[in-house]
Short mmCIF file of C-alpha atoms in Angstrom, two decimals:
data_model
loop_
_atom_site.label_atom_id
_atom_site.label_comp_id
_atom_site.label_asym_id
_atom_site.label_seq_id
_atom_site.Cartn_x
_atom_site.Cartn_y
_atom_site.Cartn_z
CA MET R 1177 120.55 72.89 104.14
CA ARG R 1178 117.82 74.32 101.91
CA LYS R 1179 118.91 77.87 102.72
CA ARG R 1180 122.47 77.07 101.67
CA LEU R 1181 121.26 75.51 98.44
CA VAL R 1182 119.02 78.49 97.69
CA PHE R 1183 121.88 80.87 98.50
CA THR R 1184 124.15 79.10 96.01
CA ARG R 1185 121.45 79.21 93.34
CA LEU R 1186 120.78 82.90 93.99
CA LEU R 1187 124.48 83.66 93.74
CA TYR R 1188 124.67 81.76 90.46
CA ARG R 1189 121.61 83.68 89.25
CA ASP R 1190 123.23 87.01 90.19
CA ILE R 1191 126.38 86.10 88.28
CA ALA R 1192 124.49 84.92 85.19
CA TYR R 1193 121.93 87.74 85.23
CA SER R 1194 124.42 90.53 85.90
CA PHE R 1195 126.72 89.27 83.14
CA SER R 1196 123.94 89.36 80.59
CA TYR R 1197 122.49 92.62 81.91
CA SER R 1198 125.77 94.55 82.11
CA LYS R 1199 128.06 93.02 79.48
CA ILE R 1200 127.86 95.95 77.05
CA LYS R 1201 128.54 98.50 79.79
CA TYR R 1202 131.50 96.46 81.03
CA GLY R 1203 132.71 96.13 77.44
CA ILE R 1204 132.70 99.92 77.02
CA PHE R 1205 134.45 100.35 80.37
CA PHE R 1206 137.21 97.94 79.43
CA ILE R 1207 137.64 99.59 76.02
CA LEU R 1208 138.08 102.94 77.79
CA THR R 1209 140.54 101.30 80.19
CA ALA R 1210 142.49 99.89 77.24
CA LEU R 1211 142.60 103.29 75.51
CA LEU R 1212 143.70 105.01 78.70
CA ALA R 1213 146.40 102.38 79.29
CA ALA R 1214 147.65 102.68 75.70
CA GLY R 1215 147.77 106.49 76.02
CA LYS R 1216 149.68 106.31 79.32
CA ALA R 1217 152.09 103.73 77.88
CA LEU R 1218 152.95 105.97 74.93
CA GLN R 1219 153.31 108.95 77.27
CA LEU R 1220 155.70 107.14 79.65
CA GLN R 1221 157.70 105.56 76.84
CA GLU R 1222 158.78 109.04 75.77
CA ILE R 1223 160.23 109.71 79.23
CA ASP R 1224 162.07 106.47 79.98
CA SER R 1225 161.99 102.75 79.20
CA ALA R 1226 158.79 101.73 81.00
CA GLY R 1227 156.88 98.51 81.69
CA SER R 1228 153.29 97.51 82.44
CA VAL R 1229 153.68 98.09 86.19
CA ASP R 1230 154.78 101.67 85.62
CA VAL R 1231 151.82 102.35 83.35
CA LEU R 1232 149.32 100.76 85.73
CA TYR R 1233 150.80 102.71 88.62
CA PHE R 1234 150.48 106.00 86.76
CA MET R 1235 146.99 105.14 85.56
CA LEU R 1236 145.60 104.17 88.97
CA LYS R 1237 147.50 106.33 91.44
CA ASP R 1238 146.05 109.33 93.22
CA GLU R 1239 147.72 112.71 93.73
CA GLY R 1240 148.80 112.14 97.35
CA TYR R 1241 148.39 114.51 100.28
CA PHE R 1242 148.48 118.23 99.65
CA LEU R 1243 149.35 121.06 101.95
CA ASN R 1244 147.02 123.77 100.70
CA LEU R 1245 144.36 124.23 98.07
CA ASP R 1246 146.81 125.95 95.72
CA ASN R 1247 148.71 122.76 95.07
CA TYR R 1248 145.59 120.53 95.00
CA GLN R 1249 145.40 118.38 91.89
CA VAL R 1250 142.29 116.44 91.00
CA PRO R 1251 143.12 112.72 90.68
CA VAL R 1252 141.07 112.40 87.51
CA ASP R 1253 141.93 108.81 86.62
CA TRP R 1254 141.48 107.63 90.21
CA ILE R 1255 138.04 109.28 90.37
CA PHE R 1256 137.15 107.83 86.95
CA PHE R 1257 137.91 104.23 87.94
CA GLN R 1258 136.24 104.50 91.33
CA THR R 1259 133.11 106.23 90.03
CA VAL R 1260 132.59 104.00 87.03
CA ALA R 1261 133.13 100.88 89.14
CA LEU R 1262 130.54 102.08 91.64
CA PHE R 1263 128.14 102.87 88.82
CA LEU R 1264 128.56 99.48 87.13
CA LEU R 1265 128.04 97.57 90.37
CA SER R 1266 125.07 99.56 91.62
CA ASP R 1267 123.45 99.70 88.19
CA TYR R 1268 122.89 95.95 88.41
CA TYR R 1269 121.77 95.59 92.01
CA VAL R 1270 119.47 98.62 91.87
CA HIS R 1271 117.85 97.14 88.75
CA ASP R 1272 117.55 93.69 90.29
CA LEU R 1273 116.19 94.95 93.61
CA GLY R 1274 113.65 97.08 91.77
CA ARG R 1275 112.48 94.73 89.05
CA ASN R 1276 113.12 91.21 90.30
CA ALA R 1277 113.10 91.25 94.10
CA LEU R 1278 109.41 90.34 94.06
CA TYR R 1279 109.84 87.27 91.86
CA VAL R 1280 113.11 86.10 93.38
CA THR R 1281 112.34 86.55 97.09
CA ILE R 1282 108.99 84.79 96.76
CA ARG R 1283 110.80 81.80 95.27
CA SER R 1284 113.66 81.84 97.75
CA SER R 1285 111.23 82.50 100.63
CA SER R 1286 113.85 84.67 102.31
CA LYS R 1287 114.68 88.33 101.88
CA ALA R 1288 117.89 87.85 103.88
CA THR R 1289 119.17 85.08 101.60
CA PHE R 1290 118.38 87.21 98.55
CA LEU R 1291 120.42 90.12 99.92
CA LEU R 1292 123.20 87.89 101.26
CA ALA R 1293 123.65 86.50 97.76
CA LYS R 1294 123.87 90.10 96.48
CA LEU R 1295 126.63 90.87 99.01
CA PHE R 1296 128.66 87.84 97.96
CA TRP R 1297 128.07 88.72 94.33
CA LEU R 1298 129.36 92.21 95.14
CA ILE R 1299 132.60 90.77 96.53
CA LEU R 1300 133.14 88.54 93.49
CA GLN R 1301 132.14 91.18 90.96
CA THR R 1302 134.28 93.92 92.51
CA ALA R 1303 137.29 91.64 92.55
CA ALA R 1304 136.62 90.50 88.97
CA LEU R 1305 136.17 94.08 87.78
CA PHE R 1306 139.52 95.31 89.08
CA VAL R 1307 141.37 92.13 88.15
CA GLY R 1308 139.90 92.84 84.69
CA VAL R 1309 141.24 96.41 84.76
CA PHE R 1310 144.70 95.14 85.69
CA LEU R 1311 144.66 92.40 83.07
CA VAL R 1312 143.46 94.75 80.32
CA GLY R 1313 146.04 97.33 81.40
CA PHE R 1314 148.80 94.73 81.52
CA CYS R 1315 147.98 93.24 78.12
CA VAL R 1316 147.48 96.57 76.32
CA THR R 1317 150.64 98.14 77.73
CA GLY R 1318 152.55 94.96 76.96
CA LEU R 1319 151.41 95.20 73.36
CA VAL R 1320 152.15 98.92 73.08
CA LEU R 1321 155.56 98.69 74.77
CA GLY R 1322 156.50 95.43 73.08
CA HIS R 1323 157.22 93.43 76.24
CA PHE R 1324 155.22 91.80 79.03
CA SER R 1325 157.04 91.98 82.32
CA LEU R 1326 156.54 92.65 86.01
CA GLU R 1327 160.24 93.30 86.54
CA VAL R 1328 161.94 96.52 87.65
CA THR R 1329 162.32 98.80 84.62
CA PRO R 1330 164.53 101.86 84.19
CA PHE R 1331 161.37 103.95 84.62
CA TYR R 1332 160.57 102.21 87.92
CA GLN R 1333 164.16 102.72 89.06
CA HIS R 1334 164.34 106.39 88.16
CA HIS R 1335 160.80 107.62 88.80
CA ILE R 1336 159.05 105.34 91.28
CA MET R 1337 161.75 103.89 93.54
CA PRO R 1338 163.04 107.32 94.67
CA MET R 1339 159.53 108.11 95.94
CA LEU R 1340 159.18 104.85 97.88
CA GLN R 1341 159.67 105.16 101.63
CA LEU R 1342 159.51 101.39 102.09
CA ASP R 1343 161.04 98.81 99.82
CA ARG R 1344 158.46 97.32 97.47
CA SER R 1345 158.87 95.20 94.36
CA PRO R 1346 156.77 96.08 91.30
CA LEU R 1347 154.59 93.04 91.99
CA GLN R 1348 154.01 94.06 95.61
CA LEU R 1349 153.15 97.58 94.51
CA MET R 1350 150.62 96.24 92.02
CA ALA R 1351 149.09 93.90 94.60
CA GLN R 1352 148.64 96.72 97.09
CA LEU R 1353 147.15 98.97 94.43
CA LEU R 1354 144.74 96.24 93.29
CA ILE R 1355 143.59 95.23 96.79
CA GLY R 1356 143.18 98.89 97.75
CA TYR R 1357 140.79 99.47 94.86
CA ILE R 1358 138.84 96.30 95.61
CA VAL R 1359 138.32 96.97 99.32
CA THR R 1360 137.47 100.64 98.80
CA THR R 1361 134.93 99.95 96.08
CA LEU R 1362 133.44 97.12 98.10
CA VAL R 1363 132.89 99.35 101.12
CA LEU R 1364 131.45 102.24 99.11
CA SER R 1365 129.24 99.96 97.08
CA THR R 1366 127.89 98.28 100.20
CA ALA R 1367 127.26 101.72 101.69
CA GLN R 1368 125.24 102.50 98.58
CA LEU R 1369 123.36 99.22 98.89
CA LEU R 1370 122.36 100.31 102.38
CA LEU R 1371 121.44 103.83 101.24
CA VAL R 1372 119.18 102.64 98.42
CA GLN R 1373 116.94 101.06 101.06
CA PHE R 1374 116.00 104.58 102.17
CA LEU R 1375 116.83 106.93 99.31
CA ASP R 1376 116.41 107.27 95.59
CA PRO R 1377 119.18 105.33 93.77
CA VAL R 1378 120.49 108.46 92.03
CA VAL R 1379 120.68 110.35 95.34
CA SER R 1380 122.42 107.35 96.96
CA PHE R 1381 124.95 107.23 94.14
CA LEU R 1382 125.64 110.96 94.42
CA ILE R 1383 126.17 110.66 98.19
CA VAL R 1384 128.72 107.89 97.68
CA VAL R 1385 130.48 109.83 94.92
CA LEU R 1386 130.55 112.85 97.23
CA LEU R 1387 132.15 110.68 99.92
CA LEU R 1388 134.67 109.63 97.30
CA GLY R 1389 135.37 113.23 96.33
CA ILE R 1390 135.82 114.33 99.95
CA SER R 1391 138.60 111.76 100.30
CA THR R 1392 140.66 113.66 97.72
CA ILE R 1393 140.50 116.80 99.87
CA VAL R 1394 140.21 115.68 103.49
CA ASP R 1395 143.13 113.92 105.08
CA SER R 1396 141.42 111.32 107.28
CA ARG R 1397 142.09 107.60 107.48
CA TRP R 1398 138.46 107.05 108.51
CA LEU R 1399 137.22 107.94 105.04
CA PRO R 1400 136.79 104.65 103.18
CA ALA R 1401 138.00 105.83 99.77
CA ILE R 1402 141.39 106.96 101.06
CA HIS R 1403 142.55 103.35 101.34
CA SER R 1404 142.85 102.96 97.58
CA MET R 1405 145.06 106.06 97.33
CA ILE R 1406 148.46 104.46 96.99
CA LEU R 1407 150.39 107.72 97.41
CA ARG R 1408 148.79 108.21 100.82
CA GLN R 1409 149.90 104.80 102.04
CA GLU R 1410 152.99 104.58 104.21
CA ILE R 1411 155.03 103.03 101.38
CA PHE R 1412 155.01 106.51 99.85
CA ASP R 1413 154.34 108.62 102.94
CA LEU R 1414 155.76 107.56 106.29
CA GLU R 1415 154.64 110.78 107.96
CA HIS R 1416 150.93 109.86 107.85
CA ALA R 1417 151.71 106.19 108.58
CA LEU R 1418 148.68 104.76 106.82
CA SER R 1419 149.57 101.08 106.74
CA TRP R 1420 148.06 98.40 104.55
CA GLN R 1421 147.21 96.42 107.70
CA PHE R 1422 145.07 99.28 108.98
CA SER R 1423 143.52 99.88 105.55
CA TYR R 1424 142.46 96.28 105.03
CA LEU R 1425 141.28 95.68 108.59
CA TYR R 1426 139.33 98.94 108.71
CA SER R 1427 137.77 98.29 105.31
CA ALA R 1428 136.86 94.71 106.24
CA ALA R 1429 135.27 95.86 109.51
CA PHE R 1430 133.39 98.67 107.73
CA PHE R 1431 132.17 96.22 105.06
CA ILE R 1432 130.90 93.78 107.69
CA VAL R 1433 129.08 96.50 109.64
CA LEU R 1434 127.48 97.88 106.46
CA SER R 1435 126.51 94.39 105.29
CA ILE R 1436 124.83 93.53 108.59
CA ALA R 1437 123.01 96.87 108.57
CA ALA R 1438 121.85 96.33 104.96
CA LEU R 1439 120.63 92.82 105.80
CA LEU R 1440 118.73 93.95 108.89
CA VAL R 1441 117.11 96.85 107.08
CA TYR R 1442 116.17 94.79 104.04
CA ARG R 1443 114.61 92.06 106.18
CA ARG R 1444 112.19 94.59 107.64
CA LYS R 1445 111.65 96.54 104.46
CA ASP R 1446 108.52 96.31 102.35
CA ILE R 1447 109.09 95.25 98.75
CA LEU R 1448 107.06 97.87 96.92
CA MET G 1458 81.10 79.07 101.84
CA THR G 1459 81.88 76.16 104.13
CA GLY G 1460 85.22 74.52 104.98
CA THR G 1461 88.50 76.00 106.12
CA ALA G 1462 89.71 78.96 104.15
CA PHE G 1463 93.04 78.58 102.33
CA LEU G 1464 93.86 82.27 102.55
CA GLU G 1465 92.51 84.55 105.24
CA ALA G 1466 93.03 88.23 105.89
CA ASN G 1467 91.82 89.35 109.30
CA HIS G 1468 91.21 93.08 109.73
CA VAL G 1469 94.32 93.91 107.76
CA SER G 1470 95.43 97.52 107.49
CA LYS G 1471 98.54 99.03 106.01
CA GLN G 1472 99.98 102.46 106.55
CA ILE G 1473 103.02 103.78 104.70
CA LYS G 1474 104.52 107.09 105.86
CA LYS G 1475 101.32 108.18 107.58
CA GLU G 1476 99.29 107.39 104.45
CA GLN G 1477 96.57 104.80 104.93
CA ILE G 1478 96.96 102.37 102.01
CA LEU G 1479 94.66 99.54 103.15
CA THR G 1480 91.95 99.66 105.79
CA ASP G 1481 90.40 96.80 107.69
CA ILE G 1482 90.48 94.18 104.94
CA ASP G 1483 88.78 90.89 105.68
CA LEU G 1484 89.07 88.00 103.23
CA SER G 1485 88.30 84.32 103.38
CA LEU G 1486 89.44 82.63 100.17
CA HIS G 1487 89.23 78.97 99.19
CA LYS G 1488 90.97 76.64 96.80
CA GLY G 1489 89.28 75.88 93.50
CA LYS G 1490 87.93 79.41 93.16
CA ILE G 1491 88.74 82.56 91.25
CA TYR G 1492 88.41 85.83 93.13
CA GLY G 1493 88.16 89.06 91.18
CA PHE G 1494 89.30 92.40 92.58
CA ARG G 1495 88.00 95.50 90.86
CA GLY G 1496 88.68 99.13 91.53
CA LYS G 1497 90.16 102.27 90.07
CA ASN G 1498 93.89 102.93 89.89
CA GLY G 1499 95.16 103.59 93.41
CA SER G 1500 92.25 101.79 95.05
CA GLY G 1501 94.69 99.43 96.79
CA LYS G 1502 94.38 96.23 94.69
CA THR G 1503 98.08 95.88 93.93
CA MET G 1504 99.09 96.78 97.48
CA LEU G 1505 96.68 94.16 98.82
CA PHE G 1506 98.22 91.59 96.47
CA ARG G 1507 101.72 92.50 97.65
CA LEU G 1508 100.57 92.11 101.23
CA LEU G 1509 98.99 88.71 100.59
CA CYS G 1510 102.30 87.55 99.02
CA GLY G 1511 104.29 88.60 102.08
CA LEU G 1512 106.10 91.36 100.21
CA ILE G 1513 104.78 94.02 102.56
CA ARG G 1514 103.86 93.64 106.21
CA ALA G 1515 100.47 94.52 107.63
CA SER G 1516 100.46 97.42 110.08
CA LYS G 1517 97.45 95.83 111.75
CA GLY G 1518 95.74 92.47 111.44
CA SER G 1519 97.07 89.19 110.09
CA VAL G 1520 97.19 87.06 106.96
CA ASN G 1521 96.99 83.29 107.21
CA VAL G 1522 97.88 80.93 104.39
CA ASP G 1523 96.91 77.31 104.88
CA GLY G 1524 96.69 77.89 108.63
CA LYS G 1525 100.08 79.59 108.95
CA THR G 1526 100.46 83.28 109.75
CA LEU G 1527 102.53 85.41 107.41
CA GLY G 1528 105.34 87.22 109.19
CA GLU G 1529 105.16 84.84 112.16
CA ASP G 1530 105.09 81.19 111.05
CA ILE G 1531 106.20 81.87 107.50
CA SER G 1532 107.70 84.82 105.62
CA PHE G 1533 106.02 84.08 102.31
CA PRO G 1534 103.22 81.76 101.21
CA PRO G 1535 104.94 78.41 100.60
CA SER G 1536 103.48 77.93 97.14
CA VAL G 1537 102.62 81.13 95.30
CA GLY G 1538 102.87 82.37 91.74
CA VAL G 1539 102.65 86.08 91.12
CA LEU G 1540 102.42 88.55 88.30
CA ILE G 1541 102.56 92.14 89.50
CA GLU G 1542 104.23 94.38 86.91
CA TYR G 1543 106.52 92.85 84.27
CA PRO G 1544 109.39 90.84 85.73
CA GLY G 1545 112.83 92.12 84.71
CA PHE G 1546 113.31 89.52 82.01
CA LEU G 1547 116.64 89.72 80.22
CA ASN G 1548 116.48 91.14 76.71
CA GLY G 1549 119.28 88.89 75.50
CA TYR G 1550 117.64 85.64 76.65
CA THR G 1551 114.86 83.63 75.04
CA GLY G 1552 111.58 83.28 76.91
CA PHE G 1553 112.53 79.75 77.96
CA LYS G 1554 115.95 80.80 79.25
CA ASN G 1555 114.41 83.67 81.23
CA LEU G 1556 111.96 81.32 82.94
CA LYS G 1557 114.67 78.74 83.55
CA LEU G 1558 116.76 81.34 85.39
CA LEU G 1559 113.87 81.85 87.81
CA ALA G 1560 112.97 78.16 88.01
CA GLU G 1561 116.58 77.33 88.96
CA ILE G 1562 116.03 79.03 92.34
CA ASN G 1563 113.69 76.31 93.60
CA LYS G 1564 114.49 73.56 91.11
CA ILE G 1565 111.11 71.93 91.63
CA ILE G 1566 110.31 71.72 87.92
CA ASP G 1567 112.25 70.47 84.92
CA ASP G 1568 112.72 71.98 81.46
CA GLU G 1569 109.71 70.10 80.11
CA LYS G 1570 107.44 71.72 82.68
CA ILE G 1571 108.79 75.17 81.80
CA LYS G 1572 108.11 74.51 78.13
CA GLN G 1573 104.66 73.20 78.93
CA SER G 1574 103.84 76.42 80.80
CA ILE G 1575 105.08 78.52 77.91
CA GLY G 1576 102.89 76.49 75.57
CA MET G 1577 99.88 76.85 77.89
CA VAL G 1578 99.90 80.64 77.52
CA GLY G 1579 100.05 80.41 73.73
CA LEU G 1580 103.77 80.96 73.16
CA ASP G 1581 106.11 78.67 71.27
CA PRO G 1582 108.41 77.01 73.85
CA ASP G 1583 111.08 76.47 71.20
CA ASP G 1584 110.99 80.06 69.93
CA LYS G 1585 114.62 81.16 69.49
CA ARG G 1586 113.74 84.85 69.44
CA LYS G 1587 115.23 86.94 72.23
CA TYR G 1588 112.93 88.64 74.73
CA ARG G 1589 113.73 92.03 73.19
CA LYS G 1590 111.91 90.90 70.04
CA TYR G 1591 108.74 90.02 71.95
CA SER G 1592 105.60 92.12 71.51
CA LEU G 1593 103.90 93.53 74.61
CA GLY G 1594 101.33 90.76 74.43
CA MET G 1595 104.04 88.09 74.28
CA LYS G 1596 105.79 89.66 77.27
CA GLN G 1597 102.53 89.55 79.20
CA ARG G 1598 102.02 85.88 78.32
CA LEU G 1599 105.56 85.06 79.44
CA GLY G 1600 104.86 86.85 82.72
CA ILE G 1601 101.80 84.64 83.24
CA ALA G 1602 103.81 81.53 82.35
CA GLN G 1603 106.33 82.60 85.00
CA ALA G 1604 103.53 82.79 87.59
CA ILE G 1605 102.04 79.39 86.85
CA MET G 1606 105.03 77.27 85.83
CA GLU G 1607 105.79 75.88 89.30
CA GLU G 1608 102.15 74.83 89.77
CA PRO G 1609 101.59 77.03 92.83
CA GLU G 1610 98.56 76.57 95.07
CA LEU G 1611 97.99 80.32 95.20
CA ILE G 1612 98.09 82.38 92.00
CA ILE G 1613 97.96 86.17 92.16
CA LEU G 1614 97.69 88.08 88.91
CA ASP G 1615 97.48 91.84 88.58
CA GLU G 1616 95.84 92.83 85.27
CA PRO G 1617 96.80 89.55 83.56
CA THR G 1618 95.12 90.38 80.26
CA ASN G 1619 96.80 93.77 79.83
CA ALA G 1620 98.24 94.20 76.33
CA LEU G 1621 96.61 90.98 75.07
CA ASP G 1622 94.48 90.88 71.92
CA SER G 1623 91.04 89.29 72.04
CA ASP G 1624 92.38 85.83 71.12
CA GLY G 1625 95.01 86.15 73.80
CA VAL G 1626 92.41 87.13 76.38
CA GLU G 1627 90.34 84.05 75.52
CA GLU G 1628 93.39 81.78 75.76
CA ILE G 1629 94.34 83.15 79.18
CA LYS G 1630 90.76 82.85 80.40
CA LYS G 1631 90.83 79.18 79.47
CA VAL G 1632 94.16 78.66 81.25
CA LEU G 1633 92.79 80.27 84.41
CA LEU G 1634 89.62 78.20 84.36
CA ASP G 1635 91.71 75.03 83.92
CA LEU G 1636 93.86 76.03 86.89
CA LYS G 1637 90.75 76.67 88.93
CA ALA G 1638 89.49 73.19 88.01
CA ASP G 1639 92.84 71.86 89.28
CA GLY G 1640 92.01 73.30 92.69
CA LYS G 1641 94.12 76.44 92.67
CA CYS G 1642 93.16 79.55 94.60
CA ILE G 1643 93.35 82.37 92.06
CA LEU G 1644 93.19 86.12 92.67
CA ILE G 1645 92.87 88.50 89.75
CA ALA G 1646 92.79 92.27 89.65
CA SER G 1647 91.32 93.93 86.60
CA HIS G 1648 89.55 97.07 85.44
CA ASP G 1649 87.48 95.01 83.04
CA LYS G 1650 84.14 94.23 84.67
CA GLU G 1651 82.99 91.87 81.94
CA GLU G 1652 86.16 89.80 82.06
CA LEU G 1653 86.16 89.59 85.85
CA ASP G 1654 82.48 88.65 85.99
CA TYR G 1655 83.09 85.88 83.45
CA LEU G 1656 86.03 84.36 85.35
CA SER G 1657 85.30 85.02 89.00
CA ASP G 1658 83.33 83.16 91.61
CA GLU G 1659 83.38 86.19 93.86
CA ILE G 1660 84.07 89.84 93.27
CA PHE G 1661 85.61 92.31 95.69
CA MET G 1662 85.16 95.97 94.89
CA MET G 1663 87.91 98.21 96.25
CA GLU G 1664 87.96 101.93 96.83
CA ASN G 1665 90.49 104.00 98.81
CA GLY G 1666 92.10 100.89 100.26
CA LYS G 1667 88.84 99.42 101.50
CA ILE G 1668 86.60 96.64 100.28
CA VAL G 1669 83.38 98.50 99.65
CA ASP G 1670 81.42 95.66 98.08
CA HIS G 1671 81.65 91.90 97.89
CA TYR G 1672 79.36 89.60 96.01
CA ALA G 1673 79.22 86.06 94.63
CA LEU G 1674 78.48 85.19 91.01
CA GLU G 1675 76.72 82.26 89.34
CA GLY G 1676 74.88 81.25 92.49
CA ASP G 1677 77.98 80.88 94.63
CA SER G 1678 77.35 82.12 98.15
CA ALA G 1679 79.85 84.65 99.38
#
């Protein structure tokens, strides 16, 4: 009973502390997201009559599979959102583990509860971050394009639907894109949380970013970041048959394994 | 000293990555006393404090708090207040709000008690200034308030008078002596011999992770 109470209080503390600690960084991130969305909206408007879904799709998609290095294109926006999200999330927990673990764990009397609260915070924060990206993108593009809609637009009909291998409504496409980003970032961020137990935070971050970068080159469903690459999912590519069921189950299993490993390591770790 | 010790370290050693940090430390500490730990930087004072708080595990030996063994019966001392390095207080919060965020974890004290602790260390509990506006001395005082606000039985302070002016040092000395009179077991690390001698009942001299000297002051038998 006490452990559950302490867990709830620690989770509340993480939410309150991280909001105050990171609000300026998140503010800058969302301003950049808004600018990027506005730029994409203006760009697409010149091609065809577009809506918010089209803009969000173009802003958050990857570059798909490639056959050889000559036709490799760097998915700049995809890397930007993934990397910045990982930075924002780890920036807080690295700070809190380094500066406050001593004062918080002594009060909670449990290292495991302290880290468990961090893992739940990570789930909530990751979801909130990408829901924020979608909301900002939706609102800004709605303002730029002059209409707020999740309906099929001429742009969707002419430029997205022909690429779809499976029938998907704009809303379903958005949901899959959003969940893909959330699960991928959650897995990578938890991997980083495990790595910071052994390595310098900067080195841990670089390793995770490297893992992210490899996913743009290597065609393997076992790489965690690949599951947020919408063009590599079966809805756009039946040949590789990467289904959302596999993506979500694999990511959930990976997240659970990493979380358990992080908890076990942290329980035995000295707080220096 | 007679009676059961509140905090005992029995032949405690700590090794980190093949480096010997602490070697064969024996302590027997009682409530209602102040224990001073003196030694150069890197002598092992802070590491010993971390070990006594349960933050690091002993490679050899054991630590008992109130009859319970750390790492076996309990993970952390059940009632401990600590100041080792500045806590990561939020720049955008007032001193009170920062302490409240920590106090909310256990919820054993109310707002009045938090304010009382802030007042005890010479800060204004109703000060609306954000933490970022605090001077180094004010930050140090808030750190001490954080350590004592929940009225812990065991208080561990690493260089508590760092960054304080002479008035501040006197105020904190008085607070510590009052806490001692209340029956707390207080451990202080400091470079300042004069300050430690004034406050402490017993002094432990540390060098290279070992206690190289131990003596009682003011007629107290060690």
